[in-house]
Amino acid sequence: PRKENASEQQSSVNVPQNLRRTFSKTPWNMVDPNLEKALSGGPGKDGIPSIDNPLFLPIDTFRHPDSVQAIVMNDGNTMKVYPYNILNWHEIVNDTVAGVPVAVTFCPLCGSAIVYDRRVDGEILTFGVSGFLIESNMIMFDRERESLWQQSTGKVLAGRDLTTELALVKFQLMTIGEVKKKYPEALVLSENTGYRRDYALNPYAGYEDNDNFVFEPSKDDGRYPSKTIFVVFRAEDKVVGAPYLKI
């Protein structure tokens, strides 16, 4: 009988069948055990569409409240601004900033804003939203191999060597009002995304202001309210986390 090659072999991890069906091209011989906890978030694969060809406009054209938060990045001669009112609907922007191919990512259900370098093993990846979650956090996928990635950590979950991890890229988290004052020449992500969305509407309005969950967490730390936003950074060889509003 013919032997299975490495890509045909199956991991012993009990991957949810709906996830396997959705990502039939994914090599399932390399799987993180955490993937057993994956749940459908509702919209299917690409049901929340990433922005792959972003356009930008002067910051003074932004027509929503100055209180809108945004991911802000230094593009060399200017600053690029990715506001939450657009990220809420798309969650990933594949872009190039200061010559580096990046994935600007935001998971509304857990409030995690992270920017990753899209280069892995000499290949430039393009990321999409899988439609699946672990502990309310988005599972991303790359369109090149359909490998799965955890948005909160940048670590691969399936389809590649499990030691693979996306490199972090520096950014600032600011309100649009703060950007206008500090970087008046900044460029903001255009609402001309190629999709029909009401960017004045927050599809998760009020979620961060109450104690309810769409998907119950497996455990509650208890030291802080569950939806407290933390900033996580490295200080020499230590990883430090602190409540965002106390910094």
mmCIF file of C-alpha atoms in Angstrom:
data_model
loop_
_atom_site.group_PDB
_atom_site.id
_atom_site.type_symbol
_atom_site.label_atom_id
_atom_site.label_comp_id
_atom_site.label_asym_id
_atom_site.label_seq_id
_atom_site.Cartn_x
_atom_site.Cartn_y
_atom_site.Cartn_z
ATOM 1 C CA PRO A 1 0.000 0.000 0.000
ATOM 2 C CA ARG A 2 1.069 3.585 -0.681
ATOM 3 C CA LYS A 3 2.561 5.447 2.280
ATOM 4 C CA GLU A 4 1.179 8.832 3.248
ATOM 5 C CA ASN A 5 3.610 11.670 2.870
ATOM 6 C CA ALA A 6 4.025 14.283 5.614
ATOM 7 C CA SER A 7 1.359 16.611 4.200
ATOM 8 C CA GLU A 8 -1.194 13.801 4.056
ATOM 9 C CA GLN A 9 -0.666 12.567 7.600
ATOM 10 C CA GLN A 10 -3.193 13.771 10.144
ATOM 11 C CA SER A 11 -2.447 15.190 13.580
ATOM 12 C CA SER A 12 -3.995 13.508 16.611
ATOM 13 C CA VAL A 13 -5.451 16.879 17.662
ATOM 14 C CA ASN A 14 -9.258 16.830 17.517
ATOM 15 C CA VAL A 15 -9.792 19.731 15.118
ATOM 16 C CA PRO A 16 -13.462 20.769 14.772
ATOM 17 C CA GLN A 17 -14.883 19.270 11.594
ATOM 18 C CA ASN A 18 -16.390 22.538 10.357
ATOM 19 C CA LEU A 19 -12.915 24.094 10.539
ATOM 20 C CA ARG A 20 -11.390 21.171 8.600
ATOM 21 C CA ARG A 21 -14.089 21.466 5.926
ATOM 22 C CA THR A 22 -13.626 25.210 5.592
ATOM 23 C CA PHE A 23 -9.852 24.866 5.225
ATOM 24 C CA SER A 24 -9.578 21.700 3.177
ATOM 25 C CA LYS A 25 -6.249 22.856 1.652
ATOM 26 C CA THR A 26 -4.575 23.288 5.042
ATOM 27 C CA PRO A 27 -1.877 20.703 5.853
ATOM 28 C CA TRP A 28 -3.383 19.157 8.992
ATOM 29 C CA ASN A 29 -0.281 17.169 9.978
ATOM 30 C CA MET A 30 0.974 20.122 12.072
ATOM 31 C CA VAL A 31 -1.644 21.350 14.572
ATOM 32 C CA ASP A 32 -1.500 23.257 17.853
ATOM 33 C CA PRO A 33 -3.672 21.515 20.507
ATOM 34 C CA ASN A 34 -5.347 24.862 21.265
ATOM 35 C CA LEU A 35 -7.147 24.486 17.948
ATOM 36 C CA GLU A 36 -9.467 21.976 19.618
ATOM 37 C CA LYS A 37 -11.116 25.003 21.287
ATOM 38 C CA ALA A 38 -11.852 26.768 18.000
ATOM 39 C CA LEU A 39 -15.423 27.983 17.539
ATOM 40 C CA SER A 40 -17.242 29.518 14.592
ATOM 41 C CA GLY A 41 -17.676 33.237 15.106
ATOM 42 C CA GLY A 42 -20.712 33.408 12.808
ATOM 43 C CA PRO A 43 -19.476 34.887 9.517
ATOM 44 C CA GLY A 44 -17.676 32.304 7.386
ATOM 45 C CA LYS A 45 -14.244 32.414 5.831
ATOM 46 C CA ASP A 46 -13.729 35.937 4.408
ATOM 47 C CA GLY A 47 -17.228 36.836 5.664
ATOM 48 C CA ILE A 48 -15.346 39.665 7.358
ATOM 49 C CA PRO A 49 -13.238 40.785 4.387
ATOM 50 C CA SER A 50 -9.679 41.953 4.857
ATOM 51 C CA ILE A 51 -8.549 45.112 3.060
ATOM 52 C CA ASP A 52 -5.805 44.149 0.627
ATOM 53 C CA ASN A 53 -5.468 47.335 -1.430
ATOM 54 C CA PRO A 54 -5.820 50.168 1.076
ATOM 55 C CA LEU A 55 -6.248 53.752 -0.020
ATOM 56 C CA PHE A 56 -5.467 56.801 2.130
ATOM 57 C CA LEU A 57 -6.688 60.381 2.449
ATOM 58 C CA PRO A 58 -5.528 63.441 4.426
ATOM 59 C CA ILE A 59 -6.466 63.162 8.106
ATOM 60 C CA ASP A 60 -8.582 66.323 7.946
ATOM 61 C CA THR A 61 -11.061 64.497 5.668
ATOM 62 C CA PHE A 62 -12.006 62.108 8.510
ATOM 63 C CA ARG A 63 -15.700 62.763 9.166
ATOM 64 C CA HIS A 64 -16.284 60.817 12.381
ATOM 65 C CA PRO A 65 -15.715 61.847 16.031
ATOM 66 C CA ASP A 66 -12.196 62.705 17.162
ATOM 67 C CA SER A 67 -12.631 60.128 19.940
ATOM 68 C CA VAL A 68 -12.307 57.224 17.467
ATOM 69 C CA GLN A 69 -9.228 55.183 18.294
ATOM 70 C CA ALA A 70 -6.714 54.229 15.635
ATOM 71 C CA ILE A 71 -3.545 52.290 14.973
ATOM 72 C CA VAL A 72 -0.874 54.773 13.856
ATOM 73 C CA MET A 73 2.322 53.846 11.988
ATOM 74 C CA ASN A 74 5.353 55.742 10.772
ATOM 75 C CA ASP A 75 5.633 55.418 6.977
ATOM 76 C CA GLY A 76 8.835 57.406 6.724
ATOM 77 C CA ASN A 77 7.694 60.721 5.285
ATOM 78 C CA THR A 78 4.257 60.600 6.890
ATOM 79 C CA MET A 79 2.089 58.730 9.365
ATOM 80 C CA LYS A 80 -0.519 56.166 8.330
ATOM 81 C CA VAL A 81 -3.685 55.920 10.401
ATOM 82 C CA TYR A 82 -6.004 52.883 10.597
ATOM 83 C CA PRO A 83 -9.160 53.886 12.526
ATOM 84 C CA TYR A 84 -11.183 51.403 14.526
ATOM 85 C CA ASN A 85 -14.433 52.388 12.806
ATOM 86 C CA ILE A 86 -13.054 50.690 9.668
ATOM 87 C CA LEU A 87 -11.117 47.943 11.430
ATOM 88 C CA ASN A 88 -14.304 46.860 13.230
ATOM 89 C CA TRP A 89 -15.671 45.772 9.841
ATOM 90 C CA HIS A 90 -12.504 44.300 8.292
ATOM 91 C CA GLU A 91 -10.145 43.308 11.155
ATOM 92 C CA ILE A 92 -7.095 42.973 8.876
ATOM 93 C CA VAL A 93 -5.409 45.450 6.529
ATOM 94 C CA ASN A 94 -2.623 44.020 4.365
ATOM 95 C CA ASP A 95 -0.355 46.956 3.617
ATOM 96 C CA THR A 96 3.269 48.040 3.185
ATOM 97 C CA VAL A 97 4.616 50.591 5.658
ATOM 98 C CA ALA A 98 8.120 52.048 5.456
ATOM 99 C CA GLY A 99 8.980 49.313 2.967
ATOM 100 C CA VAL A 100 7.826 46.489 5.263
ATOM 101 C CA PRO A 101 4.837 44.319 4.275
ATOM 102 C CA VAL A 102 2.576 44.378 7.338
ATOM 103 C CA ALA A 103 -0.738 43.031 8.573
ATOM 104 C CA VAL A 104 -2.550 45.643 10.635
ATOM 105 C CA THR A 105 -4.902 43.561 12.773
ATOM 106 C CA PHE A 106 -7.697 44.254 15.242
ATOM 107 C CA CYS A 107 -10.031 41.787 16.948
ATOM 108 C CA PRO A 108 -13.133 43.660 18.189
ATOM 109 C CA LEU A 109 -14.343 40.911 20.546
ATOM 110 C CA CYS A 110 -11.172 41.057 22.646
ATOM 111 C CA GLY A 111 -9.903 44.533 21.744
ATOM 112 C CA SER A 112 -6.484 43.319 20.595
ATOM 113 C CA ALA A 113 -4.667 45.643 18.188
ATOM 114 C CA ILE A 114 -1.417 44.213 16.801
ATOM 115 C CA VAL A 115 0.739 44.812 13.714
ATOM 116 C CA TYR A 116 2.759 41.964 12.235
ATOM 117 C CA ASP A 117 5.464 41.650 9.600
ATOM 118 C CA ARG A 118 3.988 39.531 6.772
ATOM 119 C CA ARG A 119 7.334 38.023 5.772
ATOM 120 C CA VAL A 120 7.793 34.366 6.728
ATOM 121 C CA ASP A 121 10.663 32.207 5.481
ATOM 122 C CA GLY A 122 11.316 34.507 2.527
ATOM 123 C CA GLU A 123 7.646 34.574 1.512
ATOM 124 C CA ILE A 124 5.273 37.555 1.774
ATOM 125 C CA LEU A 125 1.932 36.387 3.131
ATOM 126 C CA THR A 126 -1.517 37.911 2.689
ATOM 127 C CA PHE A 127 -3.862 37.407 5.626
ATOM 128 C CA GLY A 128 -7.613 36.927 5.822
ATOM 129 C CA VAL A 129 -10.226 36.422 8.551
ATOM 130 C CA SER A 130 -11.041 32.740 8.992
ATOM 131 C CA GLY A 131 -14.416 33.150 10.701
ATOM 132 C CA PHE A 132 -13.195 31.092 13.669
ATOM 133 C CA LEU A 133 -12.124 32.111 17.165
ATOM 134 C CA ILE A 134 -10.239 30.784 20.175
ATOM 135 C CA GLU A 135 -11.255 32.435 23.461
ATOM 136 C CA SER A 136 -13.014 35.177 21.437
ATOM 137 C CA ASN A 137 -9.798 35.925 19.565
ATOM 138 C CA MET A 138 -9.622 35.916 15.790
ATOM 139 C CA ILE A 139 -7.958 33.077 13.928
ATOM 140 C CA MET A 140 -6.290 34.470 10.809
ATOM 141 C CA PHE A 141 -5.273 32.487 7.744
ATOM 142 C CA ASP A 142 -2.742 33.129 5.026
ATOM 143 C CA ARG A 143 -3.881 32.848 1.415
ATOM 144 C CA GLU A 144 -0.643 31.241 0.271
ATOM 145 C CA ARG A 145 -0.951 27.927 2.163
ATOM 146 C CA GLU A 146 -4.123 28.459 4.186
ATOM 147 C CA SER A 147 -2.114 28.047 7.362
ATOM 148 C CA LEU A 148 -3.961 29.242 10.480
ATOM 149 C CA TRP A 149 -2.602 31.852 12.900
ATOM 150 C CA GLN A 150 -3.651 33.202 16.305
ATOM 151 C CA GLN A 151 -4.126 36.956 16.095
ATOM 152 C CA SER A 152 -3.278 37.635 19.744
ATOM 153 C CA THR A 153 0.107 35.888 19.601
ATOM 154 C CA GLY A 154 1.148 35.758 15.938
ATOM 155 C CA LYS A 155 1.843 32.040 16.362
ATOM 156 C CA VAL A 156 0.897 29.458 13.789
ATOM 157 C CA LEU A 157 -1.918 27.072 14.755
ATOM 158 C CA ALA A 158 -1.890 24.713 11.782
ATOM 159 C CA GLY A 159 -0.238 24.149 8.423
ATOM 160 C CA ARG A 160 3.370 25.060 9.205
ATOM 161 C CA ASP A 161 6.074 24.208 11.709
ATOM 162 C CA LEU A 162 4.527 25.086 15.073
ATOM 163 C CA THR A 163 7.567 27.133 16.087
ATOM 164 C CA THR A 164 6.696 29.667 13.368
ATOM 165 C CA GLU A 165 5.772 33.079 14.735
ATOM 166 C CA LEU A 166 5.094 36.429 13.069
ATOM 167 C CA ALA A 167 7.415 39.297 13.978
ATOM 168 C CA LEU A 168 5.886 42.297 15.705
ATOM 169 C CA VAL A 169 6.002 45.769 14.151
ATOM 170 C CA LYS A 170 5.904 48.963 16.222
ATOM 171 C CA PHE A 171 2.822 51.198 16.201
ATOM 172 C CA GLN A 172 1.049 53.789 18.318
ATOM 173 C CA LEU A 173 -2.519 53.626 19.624
ATOM 174 C CA MET A 174 -4.084 57.092 19.515
ATOM 175 C CA THR A 175 -7.408 58.834 19.051
ATOM 176 C CA ILE A 176 -8.069 60.644 15.797
ATOM 177 C CA GLY A 177 -8.088 63.913 17.751
ATOM 178 C CA GLU A 178 -4.609 63.183 19.105
ATOM 179 C CA VAL A 179 -3.390 62.325 15.601
ATOM 180 C CA LYS A 180 -4.718 65.599 14.181
ATOM 181 C CA LYS A 181 -2.828 67.587 16.824
ATOM 182 C CA LYS A 182 0.457 65.679 16.712
ATOM 183 C CA TYR A 183 0.552 64.634 13.042
ATOM 184 C CA PRO A 184 -1.574 67.116 11.033
ATOM 185 C CA GLU A 185 -0.086 65.818 7.751
ATOM 186 C CA ALA A 186 -1.038 62.201 8.504
ATOM 187 C CA LEU A 187 -2.950 60.017 6.060
ATOM 188 C CA VAL A 188 -6.011 58.072 7.192
ATOM 189 C CA LEU A 189 -7.365 54.833 5.736
ATOM 190 C CA SER A 190 -10.054 55.639 3.172
ATOM 191 C CA GLU A 191 -13.611 54.332 3.461
ATOM 192 C CA ASN A 192 -13.352 53.516 -0.237
ATOM 193 C CA THR A 193 -12.539 49.918 0.643
ATOM 194 C CA GLY A 194 -14.387 48.192 -2.176
ATOM 195 C CA TYR A 195 -17.086 47.013 0.252
ATOM 196 C CA ARG A 196 -20.446 48.504 1.218
ATOM 197 C CA ARG A 197 -20.287 49.133 4.946
ATOM 198 C CA ASP A 198 -21.654 51.875 7.198
ATOM 199 C CA TYR A 199 -18.443 53.048 8.828
ATOM 200 C CA ALA A 200 -20.402 55.407 11.092
ATOM 201 C CA LEU A 201 -21.950 52.319 12.700
ATOM 202 C CA ASN A 202 -20.119 50.162 15.224
ATOM 203 C CA PRO A 203 -21.386 46.568 14.843
ATOM 204 C CA TYR A 204 -20.122 45.877 18.387
ATOM 205 C CA ALA A 205 -21.547 49.046 19.965
ATOM 206 C CA GLY A 206 -21.747 48.781 23.747
ATOM 207 C CA TYR A 207 -19.952 45.445 23.934
ATOM 208 C CA GLU A 208 -16.875 46.872 25.642
ATOM 209 C CA ASP A 209 -19.039 48.724 28.170
ATOM 210 C CA ASN A 210 -20.813 45.738 29.737
ATOM 211 C CA ASP A 211 -19.812 42.501 31.448
ATOM 212 C CA ASN A 212 -21.490 40.160 28.954
ATOM 213 C CA PHE A 213 -19.711 37.908 26.465
ATOM 214 C CA VAL A 214 -20.723 36.591 23.070
ATOM 215 C CA PHE A 215 -18.491 33.585 23.819
ATOM 216 C CA GLU A 216 -17.868 32.801 27.495
ATOM 217 C CA PRO A 217 -14.150 32.625 28.386
ATOM 218 C CA SER A 218 -12.825 29.358 29.805
ATOM 219 C CA LYS A 219 -11.518 31.192 32.874
ATOM 220 C CA ASP A 220 -11.699 34.633 34.483
ATOM 221 C CA ASP A 221 -8.535 36.079 36.038
ATOM 222 C CA GLY A 222 -10.405 38.212 38.568
ATOM 223 C CA ARG A 223 -7.661 40.779 39.203
ATOM 224 C CA TYR A 224 -9.163 43.223 36.714
ATOM 225 C CA PRO A 225 -12.562 43.542 35.044
ATOM 226 C CA SER A 226 -12.655 41.043 32.189
ATOM 227 C CA LYS A 227 -12.751 43.644 29.413
ATOM 228 C CA THR A 228 -9.942 45.855 30.701
ATOM 229 C CA ILE A 229 -7.696 46.815 27.782
ATOM 230 C CA PHE A 230 -4.038 46.064 28.459
ATOM 231 C CA VAL A 231 -0.880 47.249 26.746
ATOM 232 C CA VAL A 232 1.681 44.444 26.438
ATOM 233 C CA PHE A 233 5.329 45.184 25.659
ATOM 234 C CA ARG A 234 8.842 43.859 26.176
ATOM 235 C CA ALA A 235 11.228 45.378 28.713
ATOM 236 C CA GLU A 236 14.605 43.751 28.076
ATOM 237 C CA ASP A 237 13.952 40.031 28.626
ATOM 238 C CA LYS A 238 10.567 40.427 30.312
ATOM 239 C CA VAL A 239 7.056 40.716 28.888
ATOM 240 C CA VAL A 240 5.077 43.399 30.739
ATOM 241 C CA GLY A 241 1.338 44.063 30.731
ATOM 242 C CA ALA A 242 -0.408 47.111 32.168
ATOM 243 C CA PRO A 243 -3.933 48.584 31.943
ATOM 244 C CA TYR A 244 -3.978 50.965 28.977
ATOM 245 C CA LEU A 245 -5.745 53.825 30.763
ATOM 246 C CA LYS A 246 -3.219 53.802 33.630
ATOM 247 C CA ILE A 247 -0.148 54.348 31.466
#
